[in-house]
Coordinates of C-alpha atoms in Angstrom, one line a residue:
X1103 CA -38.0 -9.8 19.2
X1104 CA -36.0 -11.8 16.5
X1105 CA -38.5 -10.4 13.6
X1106 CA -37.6 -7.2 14.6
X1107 CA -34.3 -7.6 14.7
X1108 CA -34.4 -9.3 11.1
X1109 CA -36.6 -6.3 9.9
X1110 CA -34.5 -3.6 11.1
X1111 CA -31.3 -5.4 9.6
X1112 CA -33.0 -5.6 6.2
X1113 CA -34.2 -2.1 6.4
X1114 CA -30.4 -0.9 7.3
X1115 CA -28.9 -2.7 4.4
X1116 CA -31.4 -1.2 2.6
X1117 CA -30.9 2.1 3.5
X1118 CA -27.3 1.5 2.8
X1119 CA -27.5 0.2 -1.0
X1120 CA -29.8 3.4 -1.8
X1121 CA -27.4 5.9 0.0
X1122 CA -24.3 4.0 -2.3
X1123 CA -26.7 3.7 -5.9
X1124 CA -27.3 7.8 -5.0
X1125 CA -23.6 8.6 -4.3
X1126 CA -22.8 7.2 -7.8
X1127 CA -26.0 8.9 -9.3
X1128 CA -25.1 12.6 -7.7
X1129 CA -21.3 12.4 -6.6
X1130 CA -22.1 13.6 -2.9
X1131 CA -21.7 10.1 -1.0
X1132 CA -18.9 7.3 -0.9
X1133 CA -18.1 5.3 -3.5
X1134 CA -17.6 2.7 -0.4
X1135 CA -17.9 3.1 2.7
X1136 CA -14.5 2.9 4.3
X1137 CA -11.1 2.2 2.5
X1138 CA -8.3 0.1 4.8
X1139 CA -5.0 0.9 3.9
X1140 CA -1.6 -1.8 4.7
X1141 CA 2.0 -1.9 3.6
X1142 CA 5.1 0.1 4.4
X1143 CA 6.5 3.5 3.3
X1144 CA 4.5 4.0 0.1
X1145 CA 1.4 4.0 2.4
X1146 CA 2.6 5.3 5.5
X1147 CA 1.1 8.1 6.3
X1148 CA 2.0 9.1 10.1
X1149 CA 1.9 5.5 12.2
X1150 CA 5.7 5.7 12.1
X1151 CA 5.6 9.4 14.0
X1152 CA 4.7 7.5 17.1
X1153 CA 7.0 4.6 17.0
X1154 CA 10.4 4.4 18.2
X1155 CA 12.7 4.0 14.8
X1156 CA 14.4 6.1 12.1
X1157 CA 12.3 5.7 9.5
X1158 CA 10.2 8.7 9.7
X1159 CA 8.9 11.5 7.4
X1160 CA 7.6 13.6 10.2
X1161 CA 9.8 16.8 8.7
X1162 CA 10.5 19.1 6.0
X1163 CA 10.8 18.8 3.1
X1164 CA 8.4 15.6 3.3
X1165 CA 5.2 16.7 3.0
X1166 CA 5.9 20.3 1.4
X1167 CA 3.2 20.1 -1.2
X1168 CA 1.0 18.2 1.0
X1169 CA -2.2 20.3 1.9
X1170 CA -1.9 20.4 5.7
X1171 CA 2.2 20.0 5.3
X1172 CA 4.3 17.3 7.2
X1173 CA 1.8 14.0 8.2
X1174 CA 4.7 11.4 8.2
X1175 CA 4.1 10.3 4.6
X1176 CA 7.2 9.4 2.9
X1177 CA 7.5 11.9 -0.1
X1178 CA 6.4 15.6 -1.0
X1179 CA 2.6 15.4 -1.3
X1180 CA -0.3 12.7 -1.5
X1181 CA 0.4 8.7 -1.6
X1182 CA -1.5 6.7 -3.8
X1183 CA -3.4 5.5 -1.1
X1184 CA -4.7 9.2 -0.6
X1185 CA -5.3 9.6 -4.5
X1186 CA -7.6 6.5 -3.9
X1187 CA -9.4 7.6 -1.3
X1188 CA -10.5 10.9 -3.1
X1189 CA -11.4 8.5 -5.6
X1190 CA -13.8 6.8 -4.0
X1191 CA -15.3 10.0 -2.1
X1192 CA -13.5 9.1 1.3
X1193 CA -11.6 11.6 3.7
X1194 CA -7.6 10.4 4.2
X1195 CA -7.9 7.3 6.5
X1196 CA -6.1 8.3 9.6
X1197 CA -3.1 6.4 11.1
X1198 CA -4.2 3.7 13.0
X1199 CA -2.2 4.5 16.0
X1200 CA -3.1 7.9 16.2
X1201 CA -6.6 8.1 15.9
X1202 CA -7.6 4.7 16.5
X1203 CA -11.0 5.5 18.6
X1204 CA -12.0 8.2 15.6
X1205 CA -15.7 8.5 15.1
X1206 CA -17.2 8.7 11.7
X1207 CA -15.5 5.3 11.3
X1208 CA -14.4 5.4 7.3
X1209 CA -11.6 3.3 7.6
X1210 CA -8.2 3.4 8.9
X1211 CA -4.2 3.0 7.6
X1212 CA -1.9 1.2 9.3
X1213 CA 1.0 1.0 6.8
X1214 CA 4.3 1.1 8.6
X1215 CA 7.8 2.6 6.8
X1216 CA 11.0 0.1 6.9
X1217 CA 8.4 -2.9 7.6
X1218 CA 7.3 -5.4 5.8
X1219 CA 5.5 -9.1 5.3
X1220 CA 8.1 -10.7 7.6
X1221 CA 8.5 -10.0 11.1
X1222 CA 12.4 -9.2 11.0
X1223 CA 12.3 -6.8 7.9
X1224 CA 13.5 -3.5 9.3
X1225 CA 14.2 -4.4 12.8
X1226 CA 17.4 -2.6 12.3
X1227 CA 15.6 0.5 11.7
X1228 CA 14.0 -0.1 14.9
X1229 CA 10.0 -0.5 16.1
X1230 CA 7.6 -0.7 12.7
X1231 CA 4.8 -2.5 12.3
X1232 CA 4.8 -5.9 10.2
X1233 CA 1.8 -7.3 7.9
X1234 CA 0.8 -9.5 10.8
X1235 CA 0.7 -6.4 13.4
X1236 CA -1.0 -4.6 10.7
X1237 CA -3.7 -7.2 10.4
X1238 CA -3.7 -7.7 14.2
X1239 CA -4.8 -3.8 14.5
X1240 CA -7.5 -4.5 11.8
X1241 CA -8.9 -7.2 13.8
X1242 CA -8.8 -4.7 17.1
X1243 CA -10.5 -2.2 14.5
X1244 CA -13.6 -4.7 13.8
X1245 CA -13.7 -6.1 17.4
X1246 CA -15.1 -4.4 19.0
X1247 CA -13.9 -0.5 17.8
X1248 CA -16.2 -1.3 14.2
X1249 CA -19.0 -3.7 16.2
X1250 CA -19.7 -1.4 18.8
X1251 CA -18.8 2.1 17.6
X1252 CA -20.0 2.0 14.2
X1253 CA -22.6 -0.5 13.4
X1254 CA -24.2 -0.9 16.7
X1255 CA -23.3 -4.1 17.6
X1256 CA -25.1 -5.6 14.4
X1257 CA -22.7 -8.5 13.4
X1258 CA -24.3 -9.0 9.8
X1259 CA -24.5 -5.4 9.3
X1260 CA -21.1 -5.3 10.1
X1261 CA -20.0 -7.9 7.7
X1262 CA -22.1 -6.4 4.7
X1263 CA -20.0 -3.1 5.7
X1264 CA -17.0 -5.1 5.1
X1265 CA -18.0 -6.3 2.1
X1266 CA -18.9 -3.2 0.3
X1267 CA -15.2 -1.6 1.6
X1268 CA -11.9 -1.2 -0.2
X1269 CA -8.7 -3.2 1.3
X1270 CA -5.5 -1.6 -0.4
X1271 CA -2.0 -3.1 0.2
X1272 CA 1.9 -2.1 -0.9
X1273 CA 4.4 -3.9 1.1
X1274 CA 7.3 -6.8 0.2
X1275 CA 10.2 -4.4 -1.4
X1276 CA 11.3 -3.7 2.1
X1277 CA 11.7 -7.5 2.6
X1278 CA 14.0 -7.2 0.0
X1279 CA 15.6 -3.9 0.4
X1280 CA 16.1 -4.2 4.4
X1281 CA 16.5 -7.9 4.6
X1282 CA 17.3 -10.1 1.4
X1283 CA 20.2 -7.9 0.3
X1284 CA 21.1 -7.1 3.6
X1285 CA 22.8 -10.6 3.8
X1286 CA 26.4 -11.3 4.2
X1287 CA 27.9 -10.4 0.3
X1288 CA 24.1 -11.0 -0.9
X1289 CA 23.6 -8.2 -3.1
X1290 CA 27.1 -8.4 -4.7
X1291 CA 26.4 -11.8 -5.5
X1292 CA 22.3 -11.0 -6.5
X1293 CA 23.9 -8.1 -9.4
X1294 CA 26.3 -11.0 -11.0
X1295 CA 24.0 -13.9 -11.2
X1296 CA 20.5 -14.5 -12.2
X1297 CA 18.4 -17.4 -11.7
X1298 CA 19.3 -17.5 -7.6
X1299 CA 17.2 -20.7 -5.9
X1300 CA 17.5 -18.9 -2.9
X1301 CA 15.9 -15.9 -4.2
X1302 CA 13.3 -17.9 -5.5
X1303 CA 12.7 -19.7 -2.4
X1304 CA 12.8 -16.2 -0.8
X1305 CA 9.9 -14.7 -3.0
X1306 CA 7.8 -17.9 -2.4
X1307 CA 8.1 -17.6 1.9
X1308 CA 6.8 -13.9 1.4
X1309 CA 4.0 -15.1 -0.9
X1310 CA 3.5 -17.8 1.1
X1311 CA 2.9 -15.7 4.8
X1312 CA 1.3 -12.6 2.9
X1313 CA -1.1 -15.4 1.8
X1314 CA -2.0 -16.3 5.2
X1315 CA -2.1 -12.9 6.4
X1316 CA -4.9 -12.1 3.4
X1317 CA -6.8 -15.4 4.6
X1318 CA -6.7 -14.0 7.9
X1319 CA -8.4 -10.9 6.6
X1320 CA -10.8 -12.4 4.7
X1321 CA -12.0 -14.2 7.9
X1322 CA -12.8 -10.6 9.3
X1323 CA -14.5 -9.9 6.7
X1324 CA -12.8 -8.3 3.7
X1325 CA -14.0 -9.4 0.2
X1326 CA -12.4 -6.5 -2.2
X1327 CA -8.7 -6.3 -2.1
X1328 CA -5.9 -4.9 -3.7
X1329 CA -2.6 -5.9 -3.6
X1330 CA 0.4 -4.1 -5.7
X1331 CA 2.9 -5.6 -7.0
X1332 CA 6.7 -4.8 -5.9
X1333 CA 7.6 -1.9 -7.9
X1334 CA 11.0 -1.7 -10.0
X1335 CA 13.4 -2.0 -7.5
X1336 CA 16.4 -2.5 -9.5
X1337 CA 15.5 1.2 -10.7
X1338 CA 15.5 3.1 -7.9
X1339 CA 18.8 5.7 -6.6
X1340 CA 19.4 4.2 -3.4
X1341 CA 20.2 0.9 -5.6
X1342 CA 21.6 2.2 -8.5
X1343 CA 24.3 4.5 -7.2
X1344 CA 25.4 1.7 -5.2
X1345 CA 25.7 -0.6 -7.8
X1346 CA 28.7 -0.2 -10.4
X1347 CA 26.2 -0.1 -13.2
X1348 CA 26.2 2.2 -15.6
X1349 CA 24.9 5.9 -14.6
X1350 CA 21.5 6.2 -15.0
X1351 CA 20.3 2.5 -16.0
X1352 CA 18.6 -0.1 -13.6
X1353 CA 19.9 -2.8 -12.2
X1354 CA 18.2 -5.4 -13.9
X1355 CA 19.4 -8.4 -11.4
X1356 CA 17.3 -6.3 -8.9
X1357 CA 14.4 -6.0 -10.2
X1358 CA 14.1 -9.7 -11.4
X1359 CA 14.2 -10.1 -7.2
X1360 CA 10.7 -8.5 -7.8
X1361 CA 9.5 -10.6 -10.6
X1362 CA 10.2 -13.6 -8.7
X1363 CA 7.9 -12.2 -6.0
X1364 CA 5.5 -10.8 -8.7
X1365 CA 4.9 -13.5 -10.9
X1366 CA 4.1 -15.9 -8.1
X1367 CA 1.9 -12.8 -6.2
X1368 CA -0.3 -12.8 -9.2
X1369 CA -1.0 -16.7 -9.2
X1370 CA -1.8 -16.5 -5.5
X1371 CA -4.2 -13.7 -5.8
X1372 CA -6.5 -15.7 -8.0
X1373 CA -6.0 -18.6 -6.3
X1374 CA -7.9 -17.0 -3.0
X1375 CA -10.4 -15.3 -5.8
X1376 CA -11.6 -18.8 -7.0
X1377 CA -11.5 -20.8 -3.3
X1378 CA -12.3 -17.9 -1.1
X1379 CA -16.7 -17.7 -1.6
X1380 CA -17.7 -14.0 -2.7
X1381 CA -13.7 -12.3 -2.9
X1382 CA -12.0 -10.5 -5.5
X1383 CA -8.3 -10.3 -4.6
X1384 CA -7.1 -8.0 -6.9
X1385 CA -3.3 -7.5 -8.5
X1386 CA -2.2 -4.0 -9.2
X1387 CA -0.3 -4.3 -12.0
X1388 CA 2.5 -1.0 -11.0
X1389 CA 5.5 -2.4 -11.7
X1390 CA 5.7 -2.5 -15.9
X1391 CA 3.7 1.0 -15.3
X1392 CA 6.9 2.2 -12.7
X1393 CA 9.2 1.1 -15.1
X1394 CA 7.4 2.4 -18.2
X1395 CA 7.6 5.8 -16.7
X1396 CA 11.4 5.6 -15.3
X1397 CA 12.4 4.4 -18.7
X1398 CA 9.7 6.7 -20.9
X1399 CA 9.4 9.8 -18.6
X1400 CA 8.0 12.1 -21.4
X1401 CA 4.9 9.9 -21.6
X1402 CA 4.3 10.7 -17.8
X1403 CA 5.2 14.4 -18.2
X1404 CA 8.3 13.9 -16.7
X1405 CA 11.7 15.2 -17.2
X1406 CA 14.1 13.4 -14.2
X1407 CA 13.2 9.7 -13.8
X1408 CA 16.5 8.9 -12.4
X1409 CA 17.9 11.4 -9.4
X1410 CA 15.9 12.3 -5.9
X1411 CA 14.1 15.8 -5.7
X1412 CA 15.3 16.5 -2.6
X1413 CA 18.9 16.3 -1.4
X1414 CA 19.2 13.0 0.5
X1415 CA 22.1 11.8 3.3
X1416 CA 24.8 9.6 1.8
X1417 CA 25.4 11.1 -1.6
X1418 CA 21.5 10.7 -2.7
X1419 CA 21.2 6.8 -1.3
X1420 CA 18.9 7.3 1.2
X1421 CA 16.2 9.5 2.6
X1422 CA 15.5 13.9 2.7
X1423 CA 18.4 15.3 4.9
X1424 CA 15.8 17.5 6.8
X1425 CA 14.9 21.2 6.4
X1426 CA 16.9 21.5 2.6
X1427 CA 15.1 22.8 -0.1
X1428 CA 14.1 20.1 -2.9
X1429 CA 14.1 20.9 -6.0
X1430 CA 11.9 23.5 -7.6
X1431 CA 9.8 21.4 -9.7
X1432 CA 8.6 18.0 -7.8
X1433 CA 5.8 17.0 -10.4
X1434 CA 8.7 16.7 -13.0
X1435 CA 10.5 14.1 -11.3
X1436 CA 9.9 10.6 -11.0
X1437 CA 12.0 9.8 -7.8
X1438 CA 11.6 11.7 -4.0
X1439 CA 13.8 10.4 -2.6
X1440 CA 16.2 7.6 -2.9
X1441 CA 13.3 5.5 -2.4
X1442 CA 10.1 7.1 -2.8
X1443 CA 7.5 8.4 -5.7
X1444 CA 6.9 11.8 -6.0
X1445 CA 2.8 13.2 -5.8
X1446 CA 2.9 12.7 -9.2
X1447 CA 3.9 9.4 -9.8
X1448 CA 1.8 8.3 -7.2
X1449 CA -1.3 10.2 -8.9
X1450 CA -0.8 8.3 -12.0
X1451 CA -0.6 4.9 -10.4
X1452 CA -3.5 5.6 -8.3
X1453 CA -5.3 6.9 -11.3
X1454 CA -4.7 3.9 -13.8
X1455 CA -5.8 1.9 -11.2
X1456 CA -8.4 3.2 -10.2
X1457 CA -10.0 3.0 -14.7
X1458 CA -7.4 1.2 -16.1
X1459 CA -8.3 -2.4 -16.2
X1460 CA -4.6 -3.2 -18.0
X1461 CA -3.4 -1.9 -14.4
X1462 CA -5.7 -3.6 -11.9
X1463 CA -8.0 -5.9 -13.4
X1464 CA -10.8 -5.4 -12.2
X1465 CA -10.3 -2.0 -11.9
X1466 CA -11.3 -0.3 -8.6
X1467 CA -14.0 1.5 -10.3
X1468 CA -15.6 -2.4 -11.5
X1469 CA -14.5 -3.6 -8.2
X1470 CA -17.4 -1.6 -6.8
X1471 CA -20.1 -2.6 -9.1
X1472 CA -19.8 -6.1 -7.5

């Protein structure tokens, strides 16, 4: 009984490196076979629909360039998460909380909008899902919902699936945005000074817990993940108009909240590369390309790379007031919202890293030679 069980496990790992080898040969079949999305509003792409808080995209004009129109994701079209996934040859992972007992298991997202790594960031906002709730529906996904639906019940079969799939994450700027700055005269204080200890000590609690969350996922199994960096924050409407820095510019104080989180994400990442046997935790590289683009929008084929597309509540701080018209032409701008990337921003992102090894090194495209 245990030689067949061994024969039929070689023969369906087998089976499952020809089917990948002829996918890249004839462009038919995945790249991988199931992409896993985390993080907050840049990934979200419907979980918040179902939850009780504000932060939702679940009306127009979100979502008016999107094939099948309003989803829940947080600006007019695709995320990069979705450029990804037609990347790698994958239908649009589904929101965990929606679909949770889909067949045709090819992964699932369970980004969350307003969350973020720490378990108070957007409470105000009301119920979103945190990293650790995220990873705590992955581990529901894999036990038993992957074991038993997908794989049957073939625990190494399982783990080689695991292996072979694409983990994608975007979160922290919300711990920043809805909670850091959020404190008591913080954020005046954050735009006069640089160099703030408790900034830095900040940044180094959200490295340190995302750190233990992406342990806790490589336990379950995940051995190619990406993480992005926090984007320019410092550049983006909500901030800027309610700063008193000149029109148009970033607020540079902001963003080096992000480099303090950046520089010390980066380090981390290869630090669970070397210790963690058979891993490549990846950094996406997105936040000299965001800034490139806000600060050189004609490289991007851009024209606006400084004022929301559609008309946002509180004098263009926040997010789409619902049923307005945006603006006529989305792809030309930079900013969604007074948060969010536009389709086309996101496609560019997606795209560098996806070839670009100056983005994400290894690109996604080497990732899945390994």
């Amino acid at each position: 009984m245990m030689i067949k069980c061994v024969l039929w496990f070689i023969i369906s790992v087998f089976q499952f490196v020809t089917l990948v080898k002829i996918s890249v040969a004839v462009g038919n079949l995945p790249l991988a076979p199931a992409l896993y999305v985390f993080g907050d509003s840049l990934f979200d792409n419907g979980n918040n629909n179902l939850l009780p808080t504000v932060a939702k995209a679940d009306f127009l004009p979100y979502g008016v360039n999107f094939a099948t129109g309003v989803t829940g994701r947080f600006t007019n079209g695709r995320t990069v998460a979705d450029f990804i996934a037609e990347s790698l040859g994958l239908p649009y992972p589904p929101p965990y909380i929606s679909v949770r007992l889909s067949t045709g298991h090819a992964g699932f997202n369970y980004a969350s909008g307003s969350c973020g790594i720490l378990p108070q960031t957007g409470s105000r906002y009301g119920k979103c899902l945190n990293l650790e709730e995220q990873i705590d529906l992955f581990e529901r996904t894999v036990e038993p919902d992957l074991l038993a639906r997908r794989l049957r019940n073939s625990n190494g079969l399982a783990k080689y699936f695991l292996s072979k799939s694409i983990f994608i994450f975007a979160i922290g700027s919300n711990d920043f945005l809805n909670n850091y700055l959020n404190r008591p005269n913080t954020f005046a204080s954050t735009t006069r000074n640089n160099g703030d200890p408790a900034a830095q000590s900040f940044a180094q609690n959200l490295v340190d817990s995302l750190a233990h969350q992406l342990e806790r996922l490589y336990r379950l199994g995940a051995r190619k993940v990406i993480m992005f960096e926090i984007g320019p924050i410092g550049c983006i409407p909500s901030i800027i108009k309610k700063s008193n820095n000149e029109k148009g510019k970033c607020v540079e104080e902001i963003n080096e909240l992000a480099s303090y989180f950046n520089q010390r994400l980066g380090l981390m990442l290869k630090n669970l590369t070397s210790s963690r046997q058979g891993s490549t935790f990846v950094l996406g590289q997105a936040n000299w390309l965001g800034y490139d683009a806000i600060n050189n929008p004609s490289k991007y084929g851009l024209k606006d790379s400084s004022n929301p597309c559609c008309t946002t509540w509180r004098n263009g701080t926040s997010s789409c007031i619902p049923w307005l018209m945006p603006c006529s032409e989305a792809s030309s701008h930079y900013f969604w919202d007074a948060y969010h990337m536009t389709e086309a921003v996101c496609s560019v992102i997606a795209n560098r890293c996806f070839n670009d090894s100056s983005v994400c090194s290894p690109s996604i495209y080497q990732l899945l030679q390994f």
